[in-house]
Tab-separated table of C-alpha atoms in Angstrom:
chain	number	residue	atom	x	y	z
A	814	MET	CA	0.484	5.196	-3.632
A	815	LYS	CA	-1.724	5.187	-6.671
A	816	PHE	CA	-2.335	7.636	-9.481
A	817	GLY	CA	-5.785	9.247	-9.579
A	818	LYS	CA	-7.834	11.946	-11.325
A	819	ILE	CA	-9.869	14.476	-9.376
A	820	ILE	CA	-13.319	14.028	-10.731
A	821	GLY	CA	-15.590	15.821	-8.339
A	822	ARG	CA	-16.344	17.126	-4.814
A	823	VAL	CA	-18.326	15.726	-1.898
A	824	VAL	CA	-20.511	18.088	0.171
A	825	SER	CA	-21.088	17.008	3.827
A	826	THR	CA	-22.301	19.147	6.627
A	827	GLN	CA	-22.719	16.572	9.367
A	828	LYS	CA	-19.344	14.884	9.928
A	829	VAL	CA	-16.863	13.852	12.654
A	830	LYS	CA	-15.203	16.848	14.372
A	831	SER	CA	-11.728	16.343	12.981
A	832	PHE	CA	-13.031	16.620	9.411
A	833	GLU	CA	-14.420	20.171	9.969
A	834	GLY	CA	-12.964	22.587	7.478
A	835	LEU	CA	-11.373	19.936	5.258
A	836	LYS	CA	-12.036	19.678	1.553
A	837	LEU	CA	-13.326	16.331	0.373
A	838	ILE	CA	-12.791	15.339	-3.196
A	839	LEU	CA	-13.772	12.392	-5.342
A	840	VAL	CA	-10.717	10.702	-6.843
A	841	GLN	CA	-10.794	8.073	-9.700
A	842	PRO	CA	-7.907	5.672	-9.245
A	843	LEU	CA	-5.782	5.178	-12.439
A	844	ASN	CA	-3.181	2.654	-13.371
A	845	GLU	CA	0.301	3.701	-14.624
A	846	LYS	CA	-1.057	4.260	-18.097
A	847	LEU	CA	-3.594	6.571	-16.542
A	848	ASN	CA	-6.574	4.308	-17.334
A	849	PRO	CA	-9.302	4.026	-14.709
A	850	ALA	CA	-8.709	1.207	-12.208
A	851	GLY	CA	-11.539	0.514	-9.753
A	852	ASP	CA	-14.174	2.687	-8.117
A	853	ALA	CA	-13.792	6.363	-7.214
A	854	LEU	CA	-12.956	7.130	-3.544
A	855	VAL	CA	-13.575	10.015	-1.183
A	856	ALA	CA	-10.312	11.615	-0.175
A	857	VAL	CA	-9.050	14.625	1.793
A	858	ASP	CA	-7.210	17.229	-0.336
A	859	THR	CA	-4.933	19.725	1.312
A	860	LEU	CA	-3.107	20.625	-1.894
A	861	GLN	CA	-5.896	22.689	-3.525
A	862	SER	CA	-5.794	20.435	-6.624
A	863	ASP	CA	-8.174	21.242	-9.405
A	864	ILE	CA	-10.875	19.083	-11.047
A	865	GLY	CA	-9.219	17.102	-13.806
A	866	GLN	CA	-5.723	17.114	-12.314
A	867	ILE	CA	-3.632	13.886	-12.128
A	868	VAL	CA	-2.406	13.250	-8.559
A	869	TYR	CA	-0.977	10.441	-6.492
A	870	PHE	CA	-2.855	9.560	-3.355
A	871	GLU	CA	-2.676	7.147	-0.410
A	872	THR	CA	-5.354	4.849	0.898
A	873	SER	CA	-3.835	3.794	4.199
A	874	LYS	CA	-3.524	4.902	7.719
A	875	GLU	CA	-0.730	7.272	6.893
A	876	ALA	CA	-3.061	9.467	4.861
A	877	GLY	CA	-4.342	10.943	8.096
A	878	ARG	CA	-0.930	12.498	8.789
A	879	VAL	CA	-1.316	14.911	5.873
A	880	ILE	CA	-3.721	16.882	8.009
A	881	GLU	CA	-1.937	18.826	10.716
A	882	LYS	CA	-3.682	17.187	13.654
A	883	GLU	CA	-1.906	14.143	14.787
A	884	MET	CA	-4.829	11.951	15.687
A	885	ASN	CA	-6.946	12.835	12.731
A	886	PRO	CA	-8.873	9.931	11.323
A	887	CYS	CA	-8.438	9.714	7.527
A	888	ASP	CA	-7.650	6.824	5.243
A	889	ALA	CA	-7.357	8.609	1.878
A	890	ALA	CA	-5.506	11.792	0.984
A	891	VAL	CA	-3.915	13.436	-2.017
A	892	MET	CA	-0.102	13.466	-1.548
A	893	GLY	CA	1.034	15.343	-4.611
A	894	ILE	CA	0.206	16.570	-8.104
A	895	VAL	CA	1.921	14.669	-10.967
A	896	ASP	CA	3.967	16.784	-13.389
A	897	ASP	CA	5.335	13.858	-15.365
A	898	ILE	CA	5.610	10.044	-15.335
A	899	ASN	CA	8.710	8.564	-16.984
A	900	ILE	CA	8.420	4.861	-17.649
A	901	THR	CA	11.787	3.707	-18.929
A	902	GLU	CA	11.518	-0.006	-18.370
A	903	SER	CA	9.029	-2.409	-19.784
A	904	LYS	CA	7.024	-4.504	-17.289
B	749	MET	CA	-13.065	6.552	2.129
B	750	LYS	CA	-15.987	4.939	0.445
B	751	PHE	CA	-19.670	5.787	0.143
B	752	GLY	CA	-22.129	3.582	1.898
B	753	LYS	CA	-25.789	3.227	2.843
B	754	ILE	CA	-26.896	2.379	6.384
B	755	ILE	CA	-28.963	-0.734	5.909
B	756	GLY	CA	-29.426	-2.123	9.444
B	757	ARG	CA	-28.156	-2.517	12.980
B	758	VAL	CA	-26.194	-5.177	14.774
B	759	VAL	CA	-27.134	-6.267	18.311
B	760	SER	CA	-24.275	-7.501	20.453
B	761	THR	CA	-24.279	-7.896	24.211
B	762	GLN	CA	-21.039	-9.796	24.657
B	763	LYS	CA	-18.173	-7.695	23.206
B	764	VAL	CA	-14.757	-6.302	23.929
B	765	LYS	CA	-14.728	-3.629	26.699
B	766	SER	CA	-13.921	-0.719	24.456
B	767	PHE	CA	-17.031	-1.309	22.413
B	768	GLU	CA	-19.408	-0.909	25.297
B	769	GLY	CA	-21.971	1.820	24.672
B	770	LEU	CA	-21.173	2.190	20.975
B	771	LYS	CA	-23.732	1.918	18.188
B	772	LEU	CA	-22.957	-0.839	15.568
B	773	ILE	CA	-24.570	-0.339	12.136
B	774	LEU	CA	-24.524	-2.419	8.985
B	775	VAL	CA	-23.257	-0.359	6.014
B	776	GLN	CA	-23.577	-1.420	2.362
B	777	PRO	CA	-20.516	-0.021	0.419
B	778	LEU	CA	-21.505	1.966	-2.754
B	779	ASN	CA	-19.543	3.185	-5.744
B	780	GLU	CA	-19.614	6.818	-6.804
B	781	LYS	CA	-22.795	6.230	-8.701
B	782	LEU	CA	-24.239	4.916	-5.421
B	783	ASN	CA	-24.614	1.385	-6.738
B	784	PRO	CA	-23.782	-1.505	-4.299
B	785	ALA	CA	-20.120	-2.501	-4.378
B	786	GLY	CA	-19.221	-5.518	-2.287
B	787	ASP	CA	-20.585	-7.073	0.960
B	788	ALA	CA	-22.043	-5.074	3.816
B	789	LEU	CA	-19.753	-4.354	6.804
B	790	VAL	CA	-20.281	-3.786	10.494
B	791	ALA	CA	-19.211	-0.228	11.467
B	792	VAL	CA	-19.232	2.070	14.488
B	793	ASP	CA	-21.454	5.063	14.024
B	794	THR	CA	-20.998	8.154	16.331
B	795	LEU	CA	-22.994	10.512	14.008
B	796	GLN	CA	-26.479	9.186	14.809
B	797	SER	CA	-27.061	8.503	11.129
B	798	ASP	CA	-30.429	7.056	10.163
B	799	ILE	CA	-31.336	3.828	8.328
B	800	GLY	CA	-31.237	4.629	4.596
B	801	GLN	CA	-28.825	7.559	4.788
B	802	ILE	CA	-25.842	7.861	2.412
B	803	VAL	CA	-22.566	8.317	4.360
B	804	TYR	CA	-18.892	7.994	3.737
B	805	PHE	CA	-16.959	5.613	5.944
B	806	GLU	CA	-13.463	4.347	6.598
B	807	THR	CA	-12.209	0.803	6.748
B	808	SER	CA	-8.742	1.325	8.146
B	809	LYS	CA	-6.930	1.686	11.379
B	810	GLU	CA	-7.846	5.367	11.541
B	811	ALA	CA	-11.473	4.556	12.034
B	812	GLY	CA	-10.777	3.791	15.651
B	813	ARG	CA	-9.902	7.415	16.313
B	814	VAL	CA	-13.456	8.579	15.720
B	815	ILE	CA	-14.260	7.149	19.056
B	816	GLU	CA	-12.918	9.336	21.912
B	817	LYS	CA	-10.706	6.790	23.472
B	818	GLU	CA	-7.300	6.759	21.949
B	819	MET	CA	-6.520	3.069	21.995
B	820	ASN	CA	-9.980	1.928	20.879
B	821	PRO	CA	-9.903	-0.994	18.505
B	822	CYS	CA	-12.110	-0.316	15.501
B	823	ASP	CA	-11.536	-0.781	11.791
B	824	ALA	CA	-14.718	0.730	10.295
B	825	ALA	CA	-16.527	3.944	11.200
B	826	VAL	CA	-18.938	6.419	9.642
B	827	MET	CA	-17.025	9.676	9.015
B	828	GLY	CA	-19.826	11.883	7.589
B	829	ILE	CA	-23.257	12.081	6.033
B	830	VAL	CA	-23.313	12.976	2.375
B	831	ASP	CA	-25.334	16.053	1.324
B	832	ASP	CA	-24.325	16.109	-2.273
B	833	ILE	CA	-21.826	14.544	-4.696
B	834	ASN	CA	-20.728	16.731	-7.680
B	835	ILE	CA	-19.064	14.743	-10.424
B	836	THR	CA	-17.807	17.287	-12.914
B	837	GLU	CA	-15.239	15.247	-14.755
B	838	SER	CA	-15.678	12.036	-16.743
B	839	LYS	CA	-13.568	9.056	-15.637
C	321	MET	CA	-15.629	-5.296	10.668
C	322	LYS	CA	-16.935	-8.517	9.132
C	323	PHE	CA	-19.177	-11.205	10.320
C	324	GLY	CA	-17.690	-14.669	10.821
C	325	LYS	CA	-18.324	-18.066	12.259
C	326	ILE	CA	-15.966	-19.839	14.646
C	327	ILE	CA	-15.134	-23.094	12.875
C	328	GLY	CA	-12.140	-24.440	14.670
C	329	ARG	CA	-9.024	-23.937	16.711
C	330	VAL	CA	-5.348	-23.641	15.915
C	331	VAL	CA	-2.712	-25.365	18.106
C	332	SER	CA	0.644	-23.613	18.148
C	333	THR	CA	3.431	-24.197	20.719
C	334	GLN	CA	6.264	-22.250	19.054
C	335	LYS	CA	5.134	-18.581	18.591
C	336	VAL	CA	6.176	-15.041	19.120
C	337	LYS	CA	6.349	-14.105	22.797
C	338	SER	CA	3.379	-11.733	22.866
C	339	PHE	CA	1.100	-14.587	21.710
C	340	GLU	CA	1.861	-16.741	24.728
C	341	GLY	CA	-1.383	-17.704	26.578
C	342	LEU	CA	-3.741	-16.427	23.797
C	343	LYS	CA	-6.391	-18.565	22.238
C	344	LEU	CA	-6.191	-18.793	18.415
C	345	ILE	CA	-9.363	-19.641	16.610
C	346	LEU	CA	-10.262	-20.314	12.985
C	347	VAL	CA	-12.948	-17.932	11.733
C	348	GLN	CA	-14.909	-18.255	8.470
C	349	PRO	CA	-15.793	-14.782	7.152
C	350	LEU	CA	-19.459	-14.343	6.232
C	351	ASN	CA	-21.461	-11.715	4.371
C	352	GLU	CA	-24.420	-9.976	5.873
C	353	LYS	CA	-26.699	-12.904	4.836
C	354	LEU	CA	-24.261	-15.116	6.834
C	355	ASN	CA	-23.054	-16.975	3.738
C	356	PRO	CA	-19.332	-17.850	3.522
C	357	ALA	CA	-17.246	-15.061	1.947
C	358	GLY	CA	-13.563	-15.924	1.329
C	359	ASP	CA	-11.108	-18.176	3.127
C	360	ALA	CA	-11.023	-18.842	6.881
C	361	LEU	CA	-8.492	-16.786	8.946
C	362	VAL	CA	-6.559	-17.350	12.137
C	363	ALA	CA	-7.728	-14.815	14.805
C	364	VAL	CA	-7.146	-14.092	18.459
C	365	ASP	CA	-10.202	-14.606	20.678
C	366	THR	CA	-10.418	-12.977	24.084
C	367	LEU	CA	-14.238	-13.424	24.388
C	368	GLN	CA	-14.328	-17.142	24.973
C	369	SER	CA	-16.621	-17.626	22.005
C	370	ASP	CA	-17.753	-21.180	21.173
C	371	ILE	CA	-17.372	-23.231	18.095
C	372	GLY	CA	-20.284	-22.384	15.722
C	373	GLN	CA	-20.994	-18.904	17.163
C	374	ILE	CA	-21.525	-15.958	14.913
C	375	VAL	CA	-19.161	-13.061	15.762
C	376	TYR	CA	-17.853	-9.868	14.205
C	377	PHE	CA	-14.114	-9.573	13.883
C	378	GLU	CA	-11.463	-7.151	12.674
C	379	THR	CA	-8.626	-7.729	10.273
C	380	SER	CA	-6.604	-4.598	10.716
C	381	LYS	CA	-3.964	-3.201	12.915
C	382	GLU	CA	-6.452	-2.271	15.565
C	383	ALA	CA	-7.131	-5.892	16.310
C	384	GLY	CA	-3.979	-5.988	18.338
C	385	ARG	CA	-5.544	-3.563	20.860
C	386	VAL	CA	-8.081	-6.115	22.092
C	387	ILE	CA	-5.201	-7.795	23.856
C	388	GLU	CA	-4.153	-5.910	26.890
C	389	LYS	CA	-0.587	-5.305	25.998
C	390	GLU	CA	-0.227	-2.165	23.950
C	391	MET	CA	2.408	-3.278	21.534
C	392	ASN	CA	1.002	-6.644	20.882
C	393	PRO	CA	1.286	-7.736	17.198
C	394	CYS	CA	-2.089	-9.110	15.995
C	395	ASP	CA	-4.051	-8.440	12.819
C	396	ALA	CA	-7.254	-10.333	13.377
C	397	ALA	CA	-9.375	-10.524	16.555
C	398	VAL	CA	-12.992	-11.319	17.597
C	399	MET	CA	-14.639	-8.044	18.682
C	400	GLY	CA	-18.057	-9.309	19.761
C	401	ILE	CA	-20.607	-12.072	19.577
C	402	VAL	CA	-23.666	-11.302	17.381
C	403	ASP	CA	-27.110	-11.537	19.142
C	404	ASP	CA	-29.111	-10.261	16.202
C	405	ILE	CA	-28.756	-8.540	12.820
C	406	ASN	CA	-31.585	-6.311	11.736
C	407	ILE	CA	-31.536	-5.429	8.052
C	408	THR	CA	-34.288	-2.879	7.465
C	409	GLU	CA	-33.243	-1.308	4.202
C	410	SER	CA	-32.732	-3.062	0.895
C	411	LYS	CA	-29.283	-2.717	-0.726
D	1240	MET	CA	6.333	-7.496	1.358
D	1241	LYS	CA	6.191	-8.077	-2.356
D	1242	PHE	CA	8.752	-8.246	-5.056
D	1243	GLY	CA	8.868	-5.453	-7.664
D	1244	LYS	CA	10.812	-3.988	-10.535
D	1245	ILE	CA	11.656	-0.333	-10.692
D	1246	ILE	CA	10.209	0.715	-14.063
D	1247	GLY	CA	10.241	4.547	-13.907
D	1248	ARG	CA	10.155	7.840	-12.054
D	1249	VAL	CA	7.448	10.271	-11.023
D	1250	VAL	CA	8.002	13.973	-11.232
D	1251	SER	CA	6.004	16.079	-8.802
D	1252	THR	CA	6.657	19.630	-7.749
D	1253	GLN	CA	3.515	20.385	-5.736
D	1254	LYS	CA	3.276	17.837	-2.914
D	1255	VAL	CA	2.724	17.555	0.825
D	1256	LYS	CA	5.483	19.012	2.871
D	1257	SER	CA	6.862	15.724	4.269
D	1258	PHE	CA	7.538	14.477	0.756
D	1259	GLU	CA	9.891	17.363	-0.176
D	1260	GLY	CA	13.311	15.995	-1.199
D	1261	LEU	CA	12.161	12.391	-1.521
D	1262	LYS	CA	12.620	10.303	-4.658
D	1263	LEU	CA	9.380	8.852	-6.044
D	1264	ILE	CA	9.688	5.750	-8.237
D	1265	LEU	CA	7.210	3.644	-10.128
D	1266	VAL	CA	7.379	-0.008	-9.097
D	1267	GLN	CA	5.793	-2.904	-10.966
D	1268	PRO	CA	4.711	-5.590	-8.459
D	1269	LEU	CA	5.986	-9.100	-9.297
D	1270	ASN	CA	5.113	-12.561	-8.049
D	1271	GLU	CA	7.733	-14.975	-6.721
D	1272	LYS	CA	8.526	-16.055	-10.270
D	1273	LEU	CA	9.148	-12.381	-11.045
D	1274	ASN	CA	6.175	-12.161	-13.392
D	1275	PRO	CA	4.081	-8.910	-13.294
D	1276	ALA	CA	1.206	-9.058	-10.714
D	1277	GLY	CA	-1.164	-6.092	-10.684
D	1278	ASP	CA	-0.702	-2.417	-11.565
D	1279	ALA	CA	2.428	-0.366	-10.960
D	1280	LEU	CA	2.501	1.839	-7.808
D	1281	VAL	CA	4.167	5.089	-6.786
D	1282	ALA	CA	6.688	4.356	-3.971
D	1283	VAL	CA	9.259	6.261	-1.950
D	1284	ASP	CA	12.848	5.016	-2.597
D	1285	THR	CA	15.593	5.821	-0.077
D	1286	LEU	CA	17.960	3.110	-1.338
D	1287	GLN	CA	19.030	4.738	-4.605
D	1288	SER	CA	17.834	1.716	-6.582
D	1289	ASP	CA	18.272	1.803	-10.303
D	1290	ILE	CA	15.731	1.462	-13.075
D	1291	GLY	CA	15.315	-2.254	-13.858
D	1292	GLN	CA	16.390	-3.483	-10.384
D	1293	ILE	CA	14.403	-6.119	-8.518
D	1294	VAL	CA	13.461	-4.991	-5.051
D	1295	TYR	CA	11.060	-5.946	-2.235
D	1296	PHE	CA	8.729	-3.211	-1.115
D	1297	GLU	CA	5.999	-2.562	1.404
D	1298	THR	CA	2.486	-1.194	0.809
D	1299	SER	CA	1.359	-0.617	4.349
D	1300	LYS	CA	1.551	1.999	7.096
D	1301	GLU	CA	4.987	0.802	8.089
D	1302	ALA	CA	6.481	2.020	4.830
D	1303	GLY	CA	6.489	5.570	6.194
D	1304	ARG	CA	8.984	4.619	8.802
D	1305	VAL	CA	11.727	4.121	6.168
D	1306	ILE	CA	11.861	7.832	5.936
D	1307	GLU	CA	13.658	9.373	8.908
D	1308	LYS	CA	10.777	11.602	10.081
D	1309	GLU	CA	8.488	9.720	12.432
D	1310	MET	CA	5.129	11.123	11.305
D	1311	ASN	CA	5.841	10.986	7.627
D	1312	PRO	CA	2.888	9.889	5.570
D	1313	CYS	CA	3.818	7.209	3.124
D	1314	ASP	CA	2.162	3.897	2.236
D	1315	ALA	CA	4.670	2.383	-0.186
D	1316	ALA	CA	8.489	2.182	0.101
D	1317	VAL	CA	11.375	0.109	-1.236
D	1318	MET	CA	12.768	-1.944	1.661
D	1319	GLY	CA	15.695	-3.723	-0.002
D	1320	ILE	CA	17.300	-4.792	-3.295
D	1321	VAL	CA	17.085	-8.500	-4.055
D	1322	ASP	CA	20.391	-10.311	-4.663
D	1323	ASP	CA	18.930	-13.801	-4.894
D	1324	ILE	CA	15.685	-15.783	-4.381
D	1325	ASN	CA	16.083	-19.346	-3.333
D	1326	ILE	CA	12.860	-21.393	-3.697
D	1327	THR	CA	13.539	-24.825	-2.296
D	1328	GLU	CA	10.049	-26.086	-1.652
D	1329	SER	CA	7.239	-26.518	-4.103
D	1330	LYS	CA	3.985	-24.719	-3.398
E	1376	MET	CA	-3.645	-13.990	10.145
E	1377	LYS	CA	-3.239	-16.517	7.376
E	1378	PHE	CA	-1.713	-19.902	7.130
E	1379	GLY	CA	1.437	-20.218	4.997
E	1380	LYS	CA	4.276	-22.574	4.025
E	1381	ILE	CA	7.907	-21.492	4.131
E	1382	ILE	CA	9.041	-22.144	0.573
E	1383	GLY	CA	12.358	-20.368	0.322
E	1384	ARG	CA	14.710	-17.522	1.379
E	1385	VAL	CA	15.450	-14.120	0.033
E	1386	VAL	CA	19.074	-12.854	-0.069
E	1387	SER	CA	19.421	-9.026	0.173
E	1388	THR	CA	22.607	-7.081	1.006
E	1389	GLN	CA	21.390	-3.586	0.325
E	1390	LYS	CA	18.385	-2.819	2.490
E	1391	VAL	CA	16.928	-0.257	4.896
E	1392	LYS	CA	18.840	-0.015	8.198
E	1393	SER	CA	16.178	-1.570	10.431
E	1394	PHE	CA	16.288	-4.792	8.359
E	1395	GLU	CA	19.980	-5.509	9.021
E	1396	GLY	CA	20.464	-8.876	10.600
E	1397	LEU	CA	16.873	-10.088	10.005
E	1398	LYS	CA	16.035	-13.326	8.157
E	1399	LEU	CA	13.807	-12.888	5.158
E	1400	ILE	CA	11.770	-15.843	4.058
E	1401	LEU	CA	9.421	-16.571	1.209
E	1402	VAL	CA	6.012	-17.732	2.419
E	1403	GLN	CA	3.288	-19.201	0.260
E	1404	PRO	CA	-0.183	-18.237	1.649
E	1405	LEU	CA	-2.537	-21.191	2.228
E	1406	ASN	CA	-6.213	-21.529	2.917
E	1407	GLU	CA	-7.522	-23.427	5.910
E	1408	LYS	CA	-7.311	-26.709	3.908
E	1409	LEU	CA	-3.623	-25.820	3.341
E	1410	ASN	CA	-4.051	-25.313	-0.390
E	1411	PRO	CA	-2.137	-22.428	-2.008
E	1412	ALA	CA	-4.025	-19.120	-1.970
E	1413	GLY	CA	-2.410	-16.219	-3.865
E	1414	ASP	CA	1.188	-15.295	-4.548
E	1415	ALA	CA	4.129	-15.876	-2.246
E	1416	LEU	CA	5.271	-13.004	-0.013
E	1417	VAL	CA	8.528	-11.828	1.518
E	1418	ALA	CA	8.269	-12.012	5.294
E	1419	VAL	CA	10.481	-11.428	8.344
E	1420	ASP	CA	11.009	-14.618	10.361
E	1421	THR	CA	12.179	-14.434	13.961
E	1422	LEU	CA	11.111	-18.013	14.891
E	1423	GLN	CA	13.797	-19.908	12.978
E	1424	SER	CA	11.138	-21.770	11.141
E	1425	ASP	CA	12.354	-24.348	8.621
E	1426	ILE	CA	11.721	-24.728	4.872
E	1427	GLY	CA	8.447	-26.634	4.429
E	1428	GLN	CA	6.955	-25.774	7.782
E	1429	ILE	CA	3.326	-24.603	8.130
E	1430	VAL	CA	3.103	-21.276	9.973
E	1431	TYR	CA	0.603	-18.433	10.518
E	1432	PHE	CA	1.712	-15.018	9.561
E	1433	GLU	CA	0.548	-11.426	9.478
E	1434	THR	CA	0.417	-9.004	6.660
E	1435	SER	CA	-0.335	-5.751	8.373
E	1436	LYS	CA	1.250	-3.015	10.218
E	1437	GLU	CA	1.411	-5.073	13.430
E	1438	ALA	CA	3.891	-7.468	11.891
E	1439	GLY	CA	6.638	-4.889	12.556
E	1440	ARG	CA	6.190	-5.354	16.210
E	1441	VAL	CA	7.494	-8.855	16.240
E	1442	ILE	CA	10.887	-7.372	15.761
E	1443	GLU	CA	12.222	-5.878	18.995
E	1444	LYS	CA	12.660	-2.356	17.691
E	1445	GLU	CA	9.569	-0.299	18.125
E	1446	MET	CA	9.750	1.761	14.912
E	1447	ASN	CA	10.789	-1.092	12.645
E	1448	PRO	CA	9.120	-0.970	9.276
E	1449	CYS	CA	7.760	-4.396	8.372
E	1450	ASP	CA	4.410	-5.540	6.967
E	1451	ALA	CA	4.738	-9.333	6.928
E	1452	ALA	CA	6.034	-11.637	9.698
E	1453	VAL	CA	5.741	-15.185	10.868
E	1454	MET	CA	3.791	-15.243	14.183
E	1455	GLY	CA	3.935	-18.942	15.031
E	1456	ILE	CA	4.439	-22.495	13.778
E	1457	VAL	CA	1.260	-24.576	13.368
E	1458	ASP	CA	1.154	-27.872	15.341
E	1459	ASP	CA	-2.398	-28.768	14.486
E	1460	ILE	CA	-5.579	-27.277	13.035
E	1461	ASN	CA	-8.929	-28.605	14.361
E	1462	ILE	CA	-11.853	-27.750	12.149
E	1463	THR	CA	-14.959	-28.899	13.998
E	1464	GLU	CA	-17.669	-26.886	12.265
E	1465	SER	CA	-18.615	-26.930	8.579
E	1466	LYS	CA	-18.475	-23.577	6.791
C-alpha cells in the first residue's frame, strides 16, 4: 500500500452498476516523507475520509474487497487513515 | 483508477470467445489535470461512451468483472463517465 | 490491453504441467501508433496468430482465463487479432 | 517478490474492518545487492519481524492470503525473513 | 511472462506457512536479447532449474498457482526452462 492525500472528489452519474452509491475521491500518492509521488488516482472511499487527510490506499485487485459486494470491480481503495508514521531505521 | 479520454475504436474479428460482442475502445490515459499520461490502451466499454468523452477506467484484474460473465478475461474497462472533478486541496 | 506484434516463438520442453501443449509466442508491445514500446514478452497464444500479425494482449491475471483450465497460471495472453484501429480524436 | 528492510511502523486507528488487529509496517524495497530501490511501502506483517530486518515481500493480490481471512484486502505483505542470499552467477 | 536467468538462492527459515518446503531462487530478468532488464527478484521454483539456466517466469497473481495449494500466496514463479528462442520478425 502507498500513502496518499485526499485532494478532491469525482462526480460521475453514468457508471457501472456496482459503483452506484459509492464515493469516488481523488488521491495524490505520497512517498514515506509525504512528498507527492506520481499522478493522482481515482479511488473508492468507504471510510468517510476528509479532504486533506493522509491515508494509505491500495491499487490492486484486492481493493475491490473493501466494498461489501464480493464481485465488485475496483482497483483503488482507501484502506485506512494515518495517525502517525514512525520511521526508526535509515534507508 | 485513472482518467482517460476515448480516442478511437479497435476492430477485431478473430478474438477469444469471451470477447465476442464486446465493444473495444482506445483510451488515452490522462492525469488529474486531464493532460495525456502514457500510451493509449485497448479497453472494454460497456457504458456506450462516446468518442471524446472523459471517463475513469481500470487496468487490473477487476476490470473483467464489469462484463457479466464471471470468468471473462479482461484487464482494462471503462468504469464510469466523468461529470466533474473537484480538486480542493493542493498536492 | 496493449497492442503487440508477434515476433517469434519460444521453445520449452521442461515447464509447469498446466503449460503442456500450449503455444508460447514472443510479442513486442506497441503503442497506439504501432511503434515499439518496451521489451518483448513471452505470451500464450490460443488464436493461432502468425508471425508479424498485430494483436492485442493482456499482461494481468486475467490472461490465464483464455486457456480452458480455470486454475491455469498465465500472466500474458493474446486476446485478439487487430483488423483495424480507428483513431478519431486527438490526444 | 522483492527484498526489503523494515524501517518503521504505521499507526492507524480508523481503517477498513478486515485490517483490525493487523500490524502495519513500513518497508523499504531493496535490490539484490540490498541497496534501496524505490519508495517505501506500507505492508502487513504477520511474522513479527523487527525494525532493521531484511525480508522478502509481495506487492500483488496474493499478499492478502497471508492473512487468515480469505477475502482480506491487502496488496503488500512480508512473506519471510532473509537468512542468507547466495548469488553464484553474474548477471 | 519475462525471460530470466537463475543467479542464486535465498535462504529463509522464518516464513509464512504456505512457503514451507518451497525453493526460493533469485532470478535476473532479461529482455528478448537476454540482456539484464531491471533488478533481480525472489521467485518460487518448482522445476528444479539450475543456477545459470534461462527460464521464463511470471510476476503476477497467477504465479501462486504453480504451487499445488490453491490459496498459496506467491507473486513470482518459474514457469518453464527455455530451450530456444526464435525471433523471425524485426521489431
